[in-house]
Short mmCIF file of N, CA, C and O in Angstrom, two decimals:
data_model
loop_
_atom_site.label_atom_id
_atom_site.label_comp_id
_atom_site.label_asym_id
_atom_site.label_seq_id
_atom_site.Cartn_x
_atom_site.Cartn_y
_atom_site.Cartn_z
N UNK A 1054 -7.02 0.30 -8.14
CA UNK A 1054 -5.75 0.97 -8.40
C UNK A 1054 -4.76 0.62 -7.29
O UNK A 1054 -5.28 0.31 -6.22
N UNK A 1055 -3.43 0.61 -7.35
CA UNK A 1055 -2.31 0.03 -6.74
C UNK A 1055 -2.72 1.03 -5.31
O UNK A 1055 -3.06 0.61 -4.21
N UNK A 1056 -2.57 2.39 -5.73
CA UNK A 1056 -2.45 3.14 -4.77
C UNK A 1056 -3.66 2.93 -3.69
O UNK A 1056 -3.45 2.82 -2.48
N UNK A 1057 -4.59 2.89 -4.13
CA UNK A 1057 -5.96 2.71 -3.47
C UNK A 1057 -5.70 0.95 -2.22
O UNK A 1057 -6.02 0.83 -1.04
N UNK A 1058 -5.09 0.01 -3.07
CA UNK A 1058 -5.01 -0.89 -2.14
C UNK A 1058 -3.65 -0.39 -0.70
O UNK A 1058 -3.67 -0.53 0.53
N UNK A 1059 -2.68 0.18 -1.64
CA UNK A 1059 -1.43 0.46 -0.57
C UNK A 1059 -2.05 1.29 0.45
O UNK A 1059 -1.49 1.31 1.54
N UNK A 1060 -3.21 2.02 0.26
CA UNK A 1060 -2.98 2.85 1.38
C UNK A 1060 -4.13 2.35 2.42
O UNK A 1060 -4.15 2.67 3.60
N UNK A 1061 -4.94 1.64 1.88
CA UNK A 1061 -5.75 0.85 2.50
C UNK A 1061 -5.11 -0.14 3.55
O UNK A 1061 -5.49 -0.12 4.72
N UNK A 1062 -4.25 -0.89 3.16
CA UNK A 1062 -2.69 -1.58 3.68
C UNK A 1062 -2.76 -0.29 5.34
O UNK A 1062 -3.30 -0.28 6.45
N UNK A 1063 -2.12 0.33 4.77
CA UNK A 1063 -1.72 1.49 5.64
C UNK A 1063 -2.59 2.08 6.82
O UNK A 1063 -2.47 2.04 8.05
N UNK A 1064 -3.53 2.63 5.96
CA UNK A 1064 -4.47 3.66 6.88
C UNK A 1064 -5.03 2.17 7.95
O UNK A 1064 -5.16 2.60 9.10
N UNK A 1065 -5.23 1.32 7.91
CA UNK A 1065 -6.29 -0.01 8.66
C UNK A 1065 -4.74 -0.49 9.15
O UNK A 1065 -4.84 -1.71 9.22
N UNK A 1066 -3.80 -0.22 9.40
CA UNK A 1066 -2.81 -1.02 9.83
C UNK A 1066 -2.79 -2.88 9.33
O UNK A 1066 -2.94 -3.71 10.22
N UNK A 1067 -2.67 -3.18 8.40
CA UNK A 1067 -3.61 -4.48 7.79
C UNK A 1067 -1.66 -4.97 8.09
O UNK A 1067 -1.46 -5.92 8.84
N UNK A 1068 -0.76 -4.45 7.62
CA UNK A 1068 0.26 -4.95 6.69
C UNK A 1068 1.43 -4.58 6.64
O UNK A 1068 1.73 -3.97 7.66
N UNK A 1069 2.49 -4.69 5.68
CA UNK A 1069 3.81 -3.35 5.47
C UNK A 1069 3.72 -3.52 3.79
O UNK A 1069 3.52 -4.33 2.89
N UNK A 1070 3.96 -2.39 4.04
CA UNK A 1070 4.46 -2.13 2.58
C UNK A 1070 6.13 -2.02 1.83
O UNK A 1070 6.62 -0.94 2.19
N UNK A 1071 6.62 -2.41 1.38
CA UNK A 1071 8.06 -2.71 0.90
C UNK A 1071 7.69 -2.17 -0.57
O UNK A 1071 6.65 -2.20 -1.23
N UNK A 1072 8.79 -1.74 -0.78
CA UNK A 1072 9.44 -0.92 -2.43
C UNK A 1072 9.44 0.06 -2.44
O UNK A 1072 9.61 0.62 -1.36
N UNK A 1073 9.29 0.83 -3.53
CA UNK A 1073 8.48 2.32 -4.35
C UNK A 1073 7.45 2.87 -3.72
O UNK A 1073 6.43 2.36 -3.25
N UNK A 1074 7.92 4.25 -3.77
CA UNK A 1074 6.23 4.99 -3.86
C UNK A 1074 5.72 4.59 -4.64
O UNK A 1074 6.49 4.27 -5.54
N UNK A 1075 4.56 4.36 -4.88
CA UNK A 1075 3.46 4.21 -5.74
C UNK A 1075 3.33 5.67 -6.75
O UNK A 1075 3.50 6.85 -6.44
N UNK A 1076 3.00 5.10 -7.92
CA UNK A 1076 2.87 6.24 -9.05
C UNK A 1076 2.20 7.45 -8.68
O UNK A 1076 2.61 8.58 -8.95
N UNK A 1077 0.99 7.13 -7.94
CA UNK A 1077 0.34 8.80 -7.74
C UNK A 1077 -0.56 9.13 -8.48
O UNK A 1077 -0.62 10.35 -8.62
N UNK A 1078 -1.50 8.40 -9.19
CA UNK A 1078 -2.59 8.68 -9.93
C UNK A 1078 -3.69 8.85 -9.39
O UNK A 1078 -4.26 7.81 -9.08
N UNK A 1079 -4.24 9.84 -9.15
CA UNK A 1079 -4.94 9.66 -8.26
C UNK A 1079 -6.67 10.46 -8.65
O UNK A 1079 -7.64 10.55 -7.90
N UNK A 1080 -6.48 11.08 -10.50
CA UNK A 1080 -7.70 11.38 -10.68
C UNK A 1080 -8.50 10.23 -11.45
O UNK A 1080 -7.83 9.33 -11.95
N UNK A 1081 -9.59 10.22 -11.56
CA UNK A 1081 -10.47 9.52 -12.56
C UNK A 1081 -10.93 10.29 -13.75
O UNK A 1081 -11.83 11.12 -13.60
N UNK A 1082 -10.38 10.08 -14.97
CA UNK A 1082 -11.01 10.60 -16.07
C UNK A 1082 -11.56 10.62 -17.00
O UNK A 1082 -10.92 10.03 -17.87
N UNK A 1083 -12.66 11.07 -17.40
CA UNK A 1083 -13.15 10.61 -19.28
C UNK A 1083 -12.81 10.85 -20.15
O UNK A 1083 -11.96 11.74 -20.13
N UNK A 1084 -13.15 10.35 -21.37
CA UNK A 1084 -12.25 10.81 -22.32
C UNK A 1084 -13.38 10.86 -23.61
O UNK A 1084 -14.08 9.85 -23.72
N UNK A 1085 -13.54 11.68 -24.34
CA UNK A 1085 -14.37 11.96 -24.85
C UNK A 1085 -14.00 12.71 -26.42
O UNK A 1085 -13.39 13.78 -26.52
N UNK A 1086 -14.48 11.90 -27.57
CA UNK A 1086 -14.04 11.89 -29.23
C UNK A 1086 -15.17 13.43 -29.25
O UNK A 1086 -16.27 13.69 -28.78
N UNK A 1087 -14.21 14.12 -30.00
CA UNK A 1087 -15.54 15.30 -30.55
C UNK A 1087 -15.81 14.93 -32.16
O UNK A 1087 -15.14 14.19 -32.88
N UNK A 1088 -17.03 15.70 -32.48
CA UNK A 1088 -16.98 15.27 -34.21
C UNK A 1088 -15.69 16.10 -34.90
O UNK A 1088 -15.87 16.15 -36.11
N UNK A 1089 -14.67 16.65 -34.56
CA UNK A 1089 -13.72 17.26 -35.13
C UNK A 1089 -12.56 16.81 -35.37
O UNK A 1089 -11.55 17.35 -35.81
N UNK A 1090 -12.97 15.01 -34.80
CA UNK A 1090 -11.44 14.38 -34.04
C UNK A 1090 -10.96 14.64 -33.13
O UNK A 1090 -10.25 13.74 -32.67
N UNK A 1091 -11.02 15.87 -32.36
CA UNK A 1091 -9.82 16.21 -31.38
C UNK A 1091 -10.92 15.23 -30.40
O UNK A 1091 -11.93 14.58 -30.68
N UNK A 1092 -10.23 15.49 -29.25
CA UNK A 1092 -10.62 14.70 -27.93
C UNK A 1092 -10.62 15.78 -26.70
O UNK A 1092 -9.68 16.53 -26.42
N UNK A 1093 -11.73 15.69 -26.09
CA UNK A 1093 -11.98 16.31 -24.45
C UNK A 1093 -11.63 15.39 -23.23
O UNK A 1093 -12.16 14.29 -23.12
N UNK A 1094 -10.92 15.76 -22.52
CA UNK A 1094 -10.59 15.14 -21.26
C UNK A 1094 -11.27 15.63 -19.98
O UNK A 1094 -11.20 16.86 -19.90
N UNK A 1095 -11.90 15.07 -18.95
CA UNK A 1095 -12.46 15.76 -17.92
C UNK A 1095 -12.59 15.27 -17.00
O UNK A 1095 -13.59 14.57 -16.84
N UNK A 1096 -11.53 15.45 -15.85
CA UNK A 1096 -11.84 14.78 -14.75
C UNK A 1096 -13.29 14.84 -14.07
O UNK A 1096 -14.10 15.76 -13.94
N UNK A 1097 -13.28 13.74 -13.77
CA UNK A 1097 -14.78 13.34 -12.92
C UNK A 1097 -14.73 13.05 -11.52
O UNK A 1097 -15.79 13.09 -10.88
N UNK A 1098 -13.62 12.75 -10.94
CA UNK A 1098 -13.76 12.46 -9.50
C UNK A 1098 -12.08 12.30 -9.60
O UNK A 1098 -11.32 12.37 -10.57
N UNK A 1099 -11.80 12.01 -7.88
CA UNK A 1099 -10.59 11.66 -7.78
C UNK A 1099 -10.58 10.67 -6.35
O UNK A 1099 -11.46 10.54 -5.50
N UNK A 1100 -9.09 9.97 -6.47
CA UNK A 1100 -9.16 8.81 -5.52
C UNK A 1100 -8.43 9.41 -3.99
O UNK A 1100 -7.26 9.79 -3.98
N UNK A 1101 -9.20 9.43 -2.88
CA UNK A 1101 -9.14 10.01 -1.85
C UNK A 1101 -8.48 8.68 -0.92
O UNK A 1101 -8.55 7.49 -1.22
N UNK A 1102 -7.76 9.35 0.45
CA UNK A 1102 -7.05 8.16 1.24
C UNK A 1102 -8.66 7.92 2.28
O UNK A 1102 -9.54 8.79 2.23
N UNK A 1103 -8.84 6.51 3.27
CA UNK A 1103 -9.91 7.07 3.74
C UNK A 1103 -10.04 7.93 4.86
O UNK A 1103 -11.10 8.16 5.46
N UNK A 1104 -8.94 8.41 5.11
CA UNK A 1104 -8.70 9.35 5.83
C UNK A 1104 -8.83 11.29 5.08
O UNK A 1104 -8.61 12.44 5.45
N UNK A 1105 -9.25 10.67 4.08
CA UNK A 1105 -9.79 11.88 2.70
C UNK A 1105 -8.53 12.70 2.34
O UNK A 1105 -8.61 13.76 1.71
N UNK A 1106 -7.38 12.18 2.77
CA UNK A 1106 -5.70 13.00 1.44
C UNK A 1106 -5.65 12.23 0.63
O UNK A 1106 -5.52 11.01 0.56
N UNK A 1107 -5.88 13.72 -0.54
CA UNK A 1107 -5.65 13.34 -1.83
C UNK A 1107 -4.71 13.01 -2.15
O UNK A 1107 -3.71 13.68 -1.86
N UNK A 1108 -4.61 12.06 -2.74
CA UNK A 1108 -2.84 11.13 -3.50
C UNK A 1108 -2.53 11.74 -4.50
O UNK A 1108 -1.30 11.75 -4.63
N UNK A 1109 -3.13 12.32 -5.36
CA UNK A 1109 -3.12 12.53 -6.90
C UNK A 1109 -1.35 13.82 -6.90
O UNK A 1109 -1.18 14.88 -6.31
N UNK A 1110 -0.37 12.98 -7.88
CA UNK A 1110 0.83 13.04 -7.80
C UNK A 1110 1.90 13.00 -6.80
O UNK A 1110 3.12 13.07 -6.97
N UNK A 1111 0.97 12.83 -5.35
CA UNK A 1111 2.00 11.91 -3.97
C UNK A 1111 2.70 10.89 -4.36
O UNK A 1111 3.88 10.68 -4.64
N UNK A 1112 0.91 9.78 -4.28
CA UNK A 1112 1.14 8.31 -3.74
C UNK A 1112 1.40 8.58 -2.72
O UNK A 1112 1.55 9.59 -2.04
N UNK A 1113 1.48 6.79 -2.55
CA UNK A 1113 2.08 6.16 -0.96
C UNK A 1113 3.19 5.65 -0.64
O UNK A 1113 3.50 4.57 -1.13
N UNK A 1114 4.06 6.33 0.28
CA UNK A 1114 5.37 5.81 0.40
C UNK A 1114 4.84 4.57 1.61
O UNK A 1114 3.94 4.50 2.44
N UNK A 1115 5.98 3.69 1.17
CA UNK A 1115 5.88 2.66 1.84
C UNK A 1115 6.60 2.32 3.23
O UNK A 1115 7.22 3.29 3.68
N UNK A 1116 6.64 1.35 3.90
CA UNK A 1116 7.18 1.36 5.16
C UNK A 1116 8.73 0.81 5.13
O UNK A 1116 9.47 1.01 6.09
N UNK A 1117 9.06 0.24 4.22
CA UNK A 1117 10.24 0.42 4.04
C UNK A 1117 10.76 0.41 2.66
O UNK A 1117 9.87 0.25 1.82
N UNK A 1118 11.52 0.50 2.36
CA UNK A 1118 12.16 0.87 0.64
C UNK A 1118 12.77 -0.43 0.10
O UNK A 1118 12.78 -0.67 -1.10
N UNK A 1119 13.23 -1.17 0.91
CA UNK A 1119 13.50 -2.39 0.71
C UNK A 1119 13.40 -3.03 1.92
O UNK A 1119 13.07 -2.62 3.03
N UNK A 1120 13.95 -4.66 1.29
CA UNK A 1120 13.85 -5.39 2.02
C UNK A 1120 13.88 -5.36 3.82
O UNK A 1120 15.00 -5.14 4.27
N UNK A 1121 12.76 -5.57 4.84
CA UNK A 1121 13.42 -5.23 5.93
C UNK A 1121 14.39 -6.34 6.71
O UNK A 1121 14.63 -7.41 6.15
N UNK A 1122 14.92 -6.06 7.95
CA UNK A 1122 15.37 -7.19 8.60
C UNK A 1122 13.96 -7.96 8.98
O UNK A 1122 12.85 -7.67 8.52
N UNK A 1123 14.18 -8.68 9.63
CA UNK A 1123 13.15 -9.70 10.60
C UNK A 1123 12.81 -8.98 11.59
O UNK A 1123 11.60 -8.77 11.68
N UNK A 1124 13.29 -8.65 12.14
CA UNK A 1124 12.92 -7.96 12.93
C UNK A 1124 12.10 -6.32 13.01
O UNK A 1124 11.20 -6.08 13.81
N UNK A 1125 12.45 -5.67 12.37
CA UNK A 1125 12.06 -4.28 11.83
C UNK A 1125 10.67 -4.91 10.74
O UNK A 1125 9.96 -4.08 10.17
N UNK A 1126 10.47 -6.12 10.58
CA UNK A 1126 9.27 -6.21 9.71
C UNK A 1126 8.15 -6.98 11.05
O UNK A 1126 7.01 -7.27 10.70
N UNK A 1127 8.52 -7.23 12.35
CA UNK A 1127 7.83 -7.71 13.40
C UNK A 1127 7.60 -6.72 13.98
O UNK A 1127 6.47 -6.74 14.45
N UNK A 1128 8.19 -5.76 14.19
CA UNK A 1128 8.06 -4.37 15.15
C UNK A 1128 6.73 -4.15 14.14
O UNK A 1128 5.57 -4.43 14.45
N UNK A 1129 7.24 -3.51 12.67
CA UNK A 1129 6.10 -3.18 12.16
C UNK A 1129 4.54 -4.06 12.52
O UNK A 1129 3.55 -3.71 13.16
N UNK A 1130 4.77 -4.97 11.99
CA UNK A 1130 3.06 -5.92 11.96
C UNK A 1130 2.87 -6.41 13.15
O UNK A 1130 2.05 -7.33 13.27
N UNK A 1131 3.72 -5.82 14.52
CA UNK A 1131 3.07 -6.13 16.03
C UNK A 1131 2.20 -5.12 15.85
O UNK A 1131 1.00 -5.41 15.86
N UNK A 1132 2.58 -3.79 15.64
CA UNK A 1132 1.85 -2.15 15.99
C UNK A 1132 0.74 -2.72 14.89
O UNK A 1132 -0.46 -2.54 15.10
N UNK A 1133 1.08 -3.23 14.03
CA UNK A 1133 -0.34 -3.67 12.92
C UNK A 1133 -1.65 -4.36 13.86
O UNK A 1133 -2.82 -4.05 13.63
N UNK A 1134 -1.25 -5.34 14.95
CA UNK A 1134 -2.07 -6.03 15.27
C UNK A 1134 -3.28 -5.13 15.94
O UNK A 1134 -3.02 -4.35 16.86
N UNK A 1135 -4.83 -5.31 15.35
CA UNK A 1135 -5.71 -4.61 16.57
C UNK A 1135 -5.76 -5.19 17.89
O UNK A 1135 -6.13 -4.57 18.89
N UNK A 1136 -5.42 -6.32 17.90
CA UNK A 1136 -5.99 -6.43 19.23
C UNK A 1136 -5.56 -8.20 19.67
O UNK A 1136 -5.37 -9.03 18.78
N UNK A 1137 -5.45 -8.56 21.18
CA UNK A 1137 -5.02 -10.29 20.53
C UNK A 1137 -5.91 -10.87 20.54
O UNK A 1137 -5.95 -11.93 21.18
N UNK A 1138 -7.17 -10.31 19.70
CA UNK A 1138 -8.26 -11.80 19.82
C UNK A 1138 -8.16 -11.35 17.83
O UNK A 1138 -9.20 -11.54 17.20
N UNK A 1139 -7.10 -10.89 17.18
CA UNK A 1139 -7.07 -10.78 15.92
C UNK A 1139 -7.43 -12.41 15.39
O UNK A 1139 -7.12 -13.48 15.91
N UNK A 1140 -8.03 -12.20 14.43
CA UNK A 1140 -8.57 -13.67 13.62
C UNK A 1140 -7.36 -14.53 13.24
O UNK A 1140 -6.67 -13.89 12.45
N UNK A 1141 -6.83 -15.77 13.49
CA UNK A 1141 -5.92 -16.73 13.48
C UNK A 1141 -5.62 -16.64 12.07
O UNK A 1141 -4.46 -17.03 12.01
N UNK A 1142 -6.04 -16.32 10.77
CA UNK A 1142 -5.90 -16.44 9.32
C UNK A 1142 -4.89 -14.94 9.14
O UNK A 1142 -4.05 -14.87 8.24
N UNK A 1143 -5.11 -13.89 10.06
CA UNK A 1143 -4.38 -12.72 10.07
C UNK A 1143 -2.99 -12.96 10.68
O UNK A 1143 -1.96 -12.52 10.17
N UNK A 1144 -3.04 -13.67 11.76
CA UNK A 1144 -2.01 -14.14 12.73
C UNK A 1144 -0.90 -14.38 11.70
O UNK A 1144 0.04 -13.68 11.32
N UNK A 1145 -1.43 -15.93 11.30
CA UNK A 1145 -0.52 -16.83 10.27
C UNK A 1145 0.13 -16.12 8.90
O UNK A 1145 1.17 -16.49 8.35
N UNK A 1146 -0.73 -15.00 8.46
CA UNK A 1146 -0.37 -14.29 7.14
C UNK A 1146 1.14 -13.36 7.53
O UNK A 1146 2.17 -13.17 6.89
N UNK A 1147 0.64 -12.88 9.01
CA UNK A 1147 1.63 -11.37 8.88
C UNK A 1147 2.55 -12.43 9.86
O UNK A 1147 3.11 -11.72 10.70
N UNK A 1148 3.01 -14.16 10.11
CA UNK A 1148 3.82 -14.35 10.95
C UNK A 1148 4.54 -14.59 10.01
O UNK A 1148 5.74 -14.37 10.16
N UNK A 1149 3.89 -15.33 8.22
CA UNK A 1149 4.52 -15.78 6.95
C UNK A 1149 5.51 -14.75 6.92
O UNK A 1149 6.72 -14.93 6.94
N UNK A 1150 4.96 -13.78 6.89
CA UNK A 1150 6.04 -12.19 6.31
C UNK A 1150 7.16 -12.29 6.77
O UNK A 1150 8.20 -12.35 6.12
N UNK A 1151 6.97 -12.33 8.39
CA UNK A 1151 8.37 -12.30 9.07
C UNK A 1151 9.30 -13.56 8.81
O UNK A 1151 10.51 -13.63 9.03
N UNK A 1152 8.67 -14.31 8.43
CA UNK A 1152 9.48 -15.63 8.49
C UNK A 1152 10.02 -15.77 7.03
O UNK A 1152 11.08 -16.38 6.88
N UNK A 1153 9.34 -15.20 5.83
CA UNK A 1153 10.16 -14.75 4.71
C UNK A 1153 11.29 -13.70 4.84
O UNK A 1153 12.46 -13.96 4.56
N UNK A 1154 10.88 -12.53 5.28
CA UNK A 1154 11.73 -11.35 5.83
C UNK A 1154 13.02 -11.95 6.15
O UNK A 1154 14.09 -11.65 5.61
N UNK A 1155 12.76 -13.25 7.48
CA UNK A 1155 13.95 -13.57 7.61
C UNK A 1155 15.13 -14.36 7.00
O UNK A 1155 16.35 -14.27 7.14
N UNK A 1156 14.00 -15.48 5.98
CA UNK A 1156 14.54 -15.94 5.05
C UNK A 1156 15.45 -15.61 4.16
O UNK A 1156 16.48 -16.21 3.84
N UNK A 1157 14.89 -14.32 3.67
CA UNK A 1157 15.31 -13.04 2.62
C UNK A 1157 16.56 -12.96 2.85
O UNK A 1157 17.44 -13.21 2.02
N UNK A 1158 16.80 -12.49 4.39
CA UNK A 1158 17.93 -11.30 4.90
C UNK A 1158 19.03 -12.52 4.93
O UNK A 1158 20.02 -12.48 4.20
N UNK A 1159 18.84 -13.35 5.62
CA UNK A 1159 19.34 -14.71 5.78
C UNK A 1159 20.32 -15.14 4.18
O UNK A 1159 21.50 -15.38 3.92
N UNK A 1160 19.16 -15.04 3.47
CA UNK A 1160 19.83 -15.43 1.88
C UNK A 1160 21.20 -14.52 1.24
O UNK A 1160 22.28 -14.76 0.71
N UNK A 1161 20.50 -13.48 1.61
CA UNK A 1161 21.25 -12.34 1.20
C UNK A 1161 22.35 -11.73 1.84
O UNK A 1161 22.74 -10.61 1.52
N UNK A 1162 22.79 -12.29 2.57
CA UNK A 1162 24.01 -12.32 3.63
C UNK A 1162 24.86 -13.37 2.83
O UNK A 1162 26.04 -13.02 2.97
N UNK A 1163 24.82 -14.17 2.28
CA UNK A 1163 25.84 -15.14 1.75
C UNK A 1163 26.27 -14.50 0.72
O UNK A 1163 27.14 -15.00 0.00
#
């Protein structure tokens, strides 16, 4: 589920998140034909943050709503970094971001 990856994003500092809250679905349910036709619904579980808050009609707001500058998307994914022996494949992913970010802002100024 969307929400389940965004907040994963989040809670592990992996990333940023840009757009929308996320929808907020956050139970799991069955769904179940009776012989009468009608139908039973029954939640069975629900999707927890792993920090265990429930999302169900939150979601996850994101770190910014739109597009950020270049900069405000480096502040973010420095505080992201654990540590500087982070794996070189992480490095290069969250340096892409900024260097789109700046691309973006860059474009969108003309």
């Amino acid at each position: 589920c969307c929400c389940c990856c965004c907040c994963c994003v989040l809670t592990h500092r992996r990333g940023v998140l840009v757009g929308k809250r996320t929808y907020g679905k956050g139970l799991i349910q069955s769904v179940y034909e009776l012989s009468d036709s009608s139908g039973l619904v029954i939640t069975v579980g629900k999707y927890l943050t792993p920090r265990g808050t429930d999302i169900d009609r939150f979601g996850i707001a994101p770190d910014f709503g739109s597009q950020p500058a270049a900069r405000q998307a480096a502040e973010v994914l420095d505080a992201c970094r654990l540590d500087a022996g982070q794996p070189p494949q992480q490095q290069q992913r969250q340096q892409l971001v900024v260097e789109l970010a700046a691309a973006n802002s860059s474009s969108s100024r003309r």
